[in-house]
Short mmCIF file of C-alpha atoms in Angstrom, two decimals:
data_model
loop_
_atom_site.label_atom_id
_atom_site.label_comp_id
_atom_site.label_asym_id
_atom_site.label_seq_id
_atom_site.Cartn_x
_atom_site.Cartn_y
_atom_site.Cartn_z
CA LEU A 27 16.05 13.63 -4.15
CA LEU A 28 16.47 17.43 -4.12
CA TYR A 29 14.94 17.59 -7.60
CA TRP A 30 11.85 15.69 -6.46
CA ARG A 31 11.43 17.98 -3.45
CA MET A 32 11.59 21.04 -5.68
CA VAL A 33 9.09 19.66 -8.20
CA PHE A 34 6.66 18.30 -5.57
CA PRO A 35 7.28 20.54 -2.53
CA ARG A 36 4.00 19.68 -0.76
CA GLN A 37 4.46 15.93 -1.03
CA HIS A 38 6.37 14.12 1.71
CA VAL A 39 7.48 10.57 1.02
CA VAL A 40 7.16 8.52 4.20
CA ASN A 41 10.23 6.40 4.93
CA LEU A 42 9.20 2.74 5.20
CA ASP A 43 12.73 1.31 5.31
CA SER A 44 12.39 0.08 8.90
CA PHE A 45 9.09 -1.66 8.16
CA TYR A 46 9.68 -3.54 4.92
CA GLN A 47 10.14 -7.29 5.37
CA VAL A 48 12.20 -7.29 2.20
CA ARG A 49 14.17 -4.39 0.79
CA LYS A 50 13.29 -5.23 -2.78
CA ALA A 51 10.01 -4.62 -4.55
CA SER A 52 10.73 -7.75 -6.57
CA ALA A 53 9.52 -9.87 -3.65
CA SER A 54 6.49 -12.05 -4.15
CA PRO A 55 3.51 -10.78 -2.15
CA HIS A 56 2.66 -13.33 0.52
CA SER A 57 5.08 -15.81 -1.12
CA GLN A 58 2.14 -17.23 -3.02
CA SER A 59 4.06 -19.92 -4.82
CA GLN A 60 7.43 -21.59 -5.05
CA ASN A 61 7.85 -20.04 -8.50
CA SER A 62 10.69 -17.55 -8.07
CA ASP A 63 9.39 -15.57 -11.06
CA ASN A 64 6.03 -14.90 -9.36
CA ASN A 65 7.01 -11.48 -8.10
CA LEU A 66 6.92 -7.72 -8.68
CA ASN A 67 10.29 -7.64 -10.41
CA LYS A 68 8.94 -5.55 -13.29
CA PHE A 69 7.35 -2.96 -11.02
CA PRO A 70 9.43 0.25 -11.27
CA ALA A 71 11.40 0.81 -8.06
CA GLY A 72 12.85 4.01 -6.60
CA TYR A 73 11.35 7.49 -6.85
CA ARG A 74 8.43 7.34 -9.27
CA ILE A 75 5.36 9.39 -10.18
CA PHE A 76 1.95 7.74 -10.31
CA ASN A 77 -1.04 9.94 -11.11
CA ASP A 78 0.86 13.11 -10.11
CA VAL A 79 1.97 11.71 -6.76
CA ARG A 80 5.62 11.07 -5.90
CA PHE A 81 6.42 7.76 -4.22
CA ASN A 82 9.58 5.90 -3.26
CA VAL A 83 9.29 2.16 -3.82
CA ALA A 84 12.13 0.44 -1.96
CA GLY A 85 10.60 -2.77 -0.65
CA LEU A 86 7.45 -4.61 0.32
CA LEU A 87 5.52 -4.49 3.61
CA GLN A 88 3.35 -7.60 3.87
CA LEU A 89 0.58 -8.18 6.44
CA ALA A 90 -1.02 -11.44 7.53
CA ASN A 91 -4.40 -12.82 6.50
CA GLU A 92 -6.86 -14.90 8.55
CA VAL A 93 -5.08 -18.17 7.75
CA ASP A 94 -1.65 -16.90 8.78
CA VAL A 95 -2.67 -16.11 12.36
CA ARG A 96 -3.75 -19.72 12.90
CA GLN A 97 -0.30 -21.01 11.98
CA THR A 98 2.19 -21.99 14.69
CA ASN A 99 4.89 -19.79 13.20
CA CYS A 100 3.13 -16.87 11.53
CA THR A 101 5.53 -15.30 9.05
CA TYR A 102 3.74 -11.98 8.68
CA PRO A 103 2.59 -9.36 11.23
CA THR A 104 -1.08 -8.55 11.74
CA GLY A 105 -0.05 -4.91 11.66
CA VAL A 106 2.83 -2.47 11.92
CA GLU A 107 2.65 0.43 14.33
CA GLY A 108 4.29 3.80 14.58
CA ILE A 109 5.26 4.59 10.99
CA PRO A 110 6.59 8.16 11.51
CA VAL A 111 4.91 10.99 9.59
CA ASN A 112 5.19 14.15 11.75
CA ARG A 113 3.41 16.34 9.20
CA PHE A 114 0.29 18.37 8.63
CA CYS A 115 -1.37 17.17 5.46
CA HIS A 116 -4.61 17.10 3.49
CA SER A 117 -4.13 13.76 1.75
CA ILE A 118 -2.62 10.34 2.36
CA HIS A 119 -1.56 8.40 -0.74
CA LEU A 120 -0.53 4.75 -0.84
CA LEU A 121 0.63 2.19 -3.39
CA HIS A 122 -0.71 -1.17 -2.34
CA GLY A 123 -2.39 -4.45 -3.22
CA THR A 124 -3.45 -7.76 -1.78
CA ALA A 125 -2.65 -11.39 -2.36
CA ASP A 126 -5.84 -13.41 -2.87
CA GLY A 127 -9.39 -12.13 -3.05
CA THR A 128 -12.50 -11.99 -0.90
CA GLU A 129 -16.06 -10.74 -1.09
CA ASN A 130 -16.65 -7.12 -2.10
CA GLY A 131 -17.22 -4.84 0.87
CA ILE A 132 -14.81 -6.60 3.24
CA VAL A 133 -12.26 -4.41 5.05
CA VAL A 134 -8.92 -6.01 4.21
CA ALA A 135 -6.69 -3.41 5.89
CA SER A 136 -6.78 -0.03 7.60
CA LEU A 137 -4.52 2.95 8.01
CA ILE A 138 -4.86 4.31 11.54
CA LEU A 139 -3.79 7.94 11.80
CA LEU A 140 -2.40 8.97 15.19
CA TYR A 141 -2.59 12.73 15.74
CA ALA A 142 -0.55 15.05 17.93
CA ASP A 143 -3.65 15.82 20.05
CA GLY A 144 -3.99 12.17 21.04
CA THR A 145 -6.92 11.33 18.75
CA THR A 146 -7.02 8.74 15.96
CA ASN A 147 -8.84 8.16 12.67
CA ASN A 148 -9.28 4.95 10.70
CA LEU A 149 -9.05 4.87 6.91
CA ASP A 150 -10.40 1.53 5.72
CA ILE A 151 -9.17 -0.28 2.61
CA ILE A 152 -12.17 -2.18 1.27
CA TYR A 153 -12.09 -5.05 -1.19
CA GLY A 154 -13.97 -4.11 -4.37
CA ARG A 155 -13.47 -0.39 -3.68
CA GLN A 156 -9.82 0.35 -2.95
CA VAL A 157 -8.22 -2.97 -3.87
CA TYR A 158 -8.49 -6.33 -5.61
CA ASP A 159 -6.20 -9.36 -5.84
CA TRP A 160 -2.83 -8.48 -7.39
CA TRP A 161 -3.35 -11.39 -9.78
CA PHE A 162 -6.07 -10.84 -12.36
CA GLN A 163 -7.48 -12.03 -15.65
CA ALA A 164 -8.34 -9.86 -18.65
CA SER A 165 -12.04 -10.14 -17.79
CA ASP A 166 -11.33 -8.47 -14.41
CA ALA A 167 -9.34 -5.56 -15.80
CA ASP A 168 -12.22 -3.08 -15.66
CA ALA A 169 -13.57 -4.02 -12.24
CA PRO A 170 -15.09 -0.92 -10.58
CA LEU A 171 -13.12 1.10 -8.03
CA ALA A 172 -14.03 3.89 -5.62
CA GLY A 173 -13.37 7.45 -6.74
CA ASN A 174 -10.26 7.73 -4.56
CA THR A 175 -8.55 4.71 -6.15
CA LYS A 176 -6.90 3.95 -9.48
CA VAL A 177 -4.87 1.13 -10.93
CA ALA A 178 -1.36 2.56 -10.65
CA TRP A 179 0.43 -0.11 -12.65
CA VAL A 180 -0.29 -3.24 -14.69
CA GLY A 181 2.26 -5.88 -15.69
CA GLU A 182 2.75 -9.59 -15.76
CA ASN A 183 5.06 -12.32 -14.58
CA SER A 184 5.35 -15.99 -15.43
CA ALA A 185 2.35 -16.84 -13.21
CA SER A 186 -0.23 -14.18 -14.04
CA LYS A 187 -1.14 -10.67 -15.05
CA ILE A 188 -0.48 -8.46 -12.03
CA ARG A 189 -1.41 -5.00 -10.81
CA VAL A 190 -0.81 -2.44 -8.05
CA PHE A 191 -3.36 0.08 -6.81
CA GLN A 192 -3.07 3.71 -5.76
CA THR A 193 -5.48 5.09 -3.18
CA SER A 194 -5.69 8.70 -1.98
CA PHE A 195 -7.52 9.35 1.28
CA ALA A 196 -8.58 12.78 2.51
CA ASN A 197 -7.20 13.51 5.97
CA PRO A 198 -10.23 13.99 8.28
CA LYS A 199 -8.25 16.42 10.48
CA PRO A 200 -5.82 18.39 8.30
CA GLU A 201 -5.48 21.08 10.98
CA VAL A 202 -3.78 18.61 13.38
CA LYS A 203 -0.33 17.12 12.82
CA ILE A 204 -0.21 13.39 12.10
CA GLU A 205 2.50 11.93 14.31
CA SER A 206 2.42 8.40 12.92
CA VAL A 207 0.42 5.82 11.00
CA ASP A 208 -0.39 2.20 11.80
CA TYR A 209 -1.03 -0.25 8.95
CA VAL A 210 -3.27 -3.05 10.17
CA SER A 211 -4.67 -6.16 8.47
CA GLY A 212 -8.41 -6.82 8.51
CA LEU A 213 -7.54 -10.55 8.84
CA SER A 214 -9.75 -11.48 5.93
CA LYS A 215 -8.98 -14.03 3.21
CA CYS A 216 -6.71 -11.38 1.70
CA ALA A 217 -3.09 -10.68 2.64
CA PRO A 218 -2.65 -6.91 2.14
CA PHE A 219 0.68 -5.34 1.21
CA MET A 220 2.04 -1.82 0.88
CA LEU A 221 4.84 -0.63 -1.39
CA ALA A 222 4.94 3.10 -0.64
CA LEU A 223 3.23 5.89 1.31
CA THR A 224 3.17 9.65 0.71
CA VAL A 225 1.39 12.51 2.48
CA GLU A 226 0.49 15.82 0.90
#
């Protein structure tokens, strides 16, 4: 950990340990099937570098979709509040994805930044710009993304080819400390998930 701090001194890895539903990145996003091999087992866990950003992947934070909230016993939260940051920063980086797809242009999740001065800012994660379904076919591999998003990782499991996205948002108020971040579902057809979060 000391090595990573020396190499990337401006990057602060946000601790998500208290917010993961499972403490293993090998979990299946949204438990899409009964196939135990339909998971992110091959995704590299621990401290990793993606596109010059340091992340710590230690689990999976899954949010609900529109179908989940109509269930009697909803397994997943519609959002998680109060992820501690307590930093000034210029950028917010996340590793994320979504189970299932929807129409392009739909907000599937948002990061809500809560500042020390009491104000907030919403950073929307839009399907067809910052994210697509974690399952994909070869014909979808080159689907267009917004300039702040890249495919961080591509792999496969016994069910499908799979992928994880990396999005970097500019902080609208870098001069004010971010106290915490909320991660909230757009309650679309998609079930968004986050693997890691870093501020810089």
